[in-house]
């Protein structure tokens, strides 16, 4: 389990297509930044992060 880098919501690290279950929250988007993978609960939060990543790192 990971957390959305912007709001802290729980998101799974894998996508629904990679598993046999559908009940969990999955990361809608992810970004590689300075060698780390950041996951997000929405595309909007990915865009927010990309606009100012240092605020969330």
XYZ file of N, CA and C in Angstrom:
171
model
N 0.856 -1.171 0.000
C 0.000 0.000 0.000
C 0.904 1.236 0.000
N 0.503 2.208 -0.775
C 1.205 3.487 -0.840
C 0.204 4.583 -0.501
N 0.691 5.793 -0.454
C -0.184 6.927 -0.213
C -0.034 7.931 -1.342
N -1.138 8.587 -1.674
C -1.094 9.664 -2.654
C -0.125 10.715 -2.131
N 0.823 11.111 -2.958
C 1.853 12.062 -2.537
C 1.291 13.441 -2.238
N 0.093 13.744 -2.711
C -0.492 15.068 -2.487
C -1.447 15.076 -1.293
N -2.383 14.121 -1.243
C -3.412 14.171 -0.192
C -3.273 13.095 0.876
N -2.428 12.095 0.641
C -2.227 11.048 1.635
C -3.215 9.902 1.572
N -4.142 9.902 0.598
C -5.101 8.799 0.467
C -4.359 7.505 0.151
N -4.853 6.392 0.674
C -4.250 5.096 0.397
C -4.500 4.693 -1.051
N -3.458 4.245 -1.714
C -3.568 3.703 -3.064
C -2.677 2.472 -3.159
N -3.139 1.482 -3.915
C -2.332 0.289 -4.143
C -1.200 0.632 -5.102
N -0.110 -0.098 -5.012
C 1.031 0.126 -5.897
C 0.828 -0.492 -7.269
N -0.049 -1.474 -7.370
C -0.282 -2.149 -8.642
C -1.589 -1.657 -9.247
N -1.786 -1.948 -10.479
C -3.029 -1.557 -11.140
C -4.023 -2.706 -11.069
N -5.309 -2.435 -11.218
C -6.314 -3.512 -11.168
C -6.060 -4.588 -12.212
N -5.494 -4.217 -13.349
C -5.237 -5.187 -14.402
C -4.179 -6.212 -14.002
N -3.353 -5.879 -13.006
C -2.277 -6.776 -12.585
C -2.695 -7.690 -11.443
N -3.948 -7.604 -11.003
C -4.404 -8.400 -9.869
C -5.715 -9.088 -10.193
N -6.148 -9.957 -9.280
C -7.433 -10.640 -9.420
C -8.518 -9.982 -8.577
N -8.231 -8.886 -7.922
C -9.224 -8.248 -7.068
C -9.472 -6.810 -7.515
N -10.640 -6.296 -7.176
C -11.052 -4.978 -7.658
C -11.540 -4.064 -6.518
N -11.446 -4.499 -5.270
C -12.053 -3.742 -4.178
C -11.174 -2.633 -3.610
N -9.896 -2.616 -3.908
C -9.005 -1.625 -3.328
C -8.885 -0.401 -4.220
N -8.362 0.663 -3.639
C -8.096 1.888 -4.390
C -6.735 1.747 -5.071
N -6.689 2.025 -6.350
C -5.457 1.886 -7.098
C -4.934 3.249 -7.515
N -3.641 3.335 -7.661
C -3.018 4.583 -8.098
C -3.460 4.876 -9.523
N -4.108 6.001 -9.701
C -4.579 6.418 -11.020
C -3.394 6.859 -11.872
N -2.405 7.473 -11.223
C -1.252 8.002 -11.946
C -0.016 7.859 -11.073
N 1.137 7.886 -11.723
C 2.391 7.886 -10.979
C 3.427 8.666 -11.749
N 4.434 9.143 -11.018
C 5.499 9.968 -11.592
C 6.818 9.524 -10.991
N 7.838 9.445 -11.817
C 9.200 9.229 -11.333
C 9.822 10.611 -11.118
N 10.374 10.836 -9.918
C 11.005 12.113 -9.618
C 12.251 11.839 -8.790
N 13.382 12.251 -9.291
C 14.668 12.057 -8.620
C 14.860 10.617 -8.144
N 14.522 9.665 -9.014
C 14.747 8.257 -8.722
C 13.686 7.601 -7.853
N 12.674 8.321 -7.429
C 11.595 7.773 -6.603
C 10.305 7.752 -7.405
N 9.442 6.788 -7.103
C 8.131 6.718 -7.738
C 7.102 7.282 -6.776
N 6.347 8.265 -7.235
C 5.273 8.871 -6.453
C 3.955 8.495 -7.108
N 2.993 8.066 -6.280
C 1.700 7.609 -6.781
C 0.609 8.569 -6.334
N -0.478 8.611 -7.133
C -1.532 9.592 -6.901
C -2.904 8.962 -7.046
N -3.867 9.501 -6.323
C -5.243 9.006 -6.382
C -6.017 9.631 -7.532
N -5.447 10.670 -8.173
C -6.130 11.304 -9.304
C -5.107 11.958 -10.236
N -5.526 12.172 -11.472
C -4.671 12.883 -12.432
C -4.451 14.324 -11.960
N -5.456 14.907 -11.335
C -5.336 16.278 -10.817
C -4.204 16.374 -9.800
N -4.095 15.384 -8.922
C -3.026 15.407 -7.924
C -1.665 15.179 -8.569
N -1.620 14.380 -9.641
C -0.359 14.222 -10.377
C 0.067 15.561 -10.957
N -0.867 16.287 -11.550
C -0.565 17.596 -12.127
C -0.124 18.586 -11.053
N -0.768 18.540 -9.896
C -0.396 19.412 -8.776
C 1.035 19.126 -8.352
N 1.369 17.838 -8.227
C 2.719 17.443 -7.841
C 3.740 17.919 -8.879
N 3.451 17.696 -10.148
C 4.395 18.059 -11.198
C 4.620 19.567 -11.286
N 3.637 20.360 -10.875
C 3.780 21.810 -10.898
C 4.776 22.292 -9.854
N 4.888 21.577 -8.704
C 5.805 21.974 -7.632
C 6.185 20.760 -6.789
N 6.989 19.856 -7.362
C 7.284 18.602 -6.643
C 7.988 18.807 -5.307
N 8.801 19.823 -5.169
C 9.528 20.034 -3.917
C 8.591 20.270 -2.743
N 7.402 20.748 -3.006
C 6.428 20.965 -1.928
C 5.974 19.648 -1.310
N 6.024 18.569 -2.090
C 5.481 17.282 -1.646
C 6.532 16.213 -1.371
N 7.772 16.483 -1.687
C 8.838 15.494 -1.488
C 9.261 15.469 -0.028
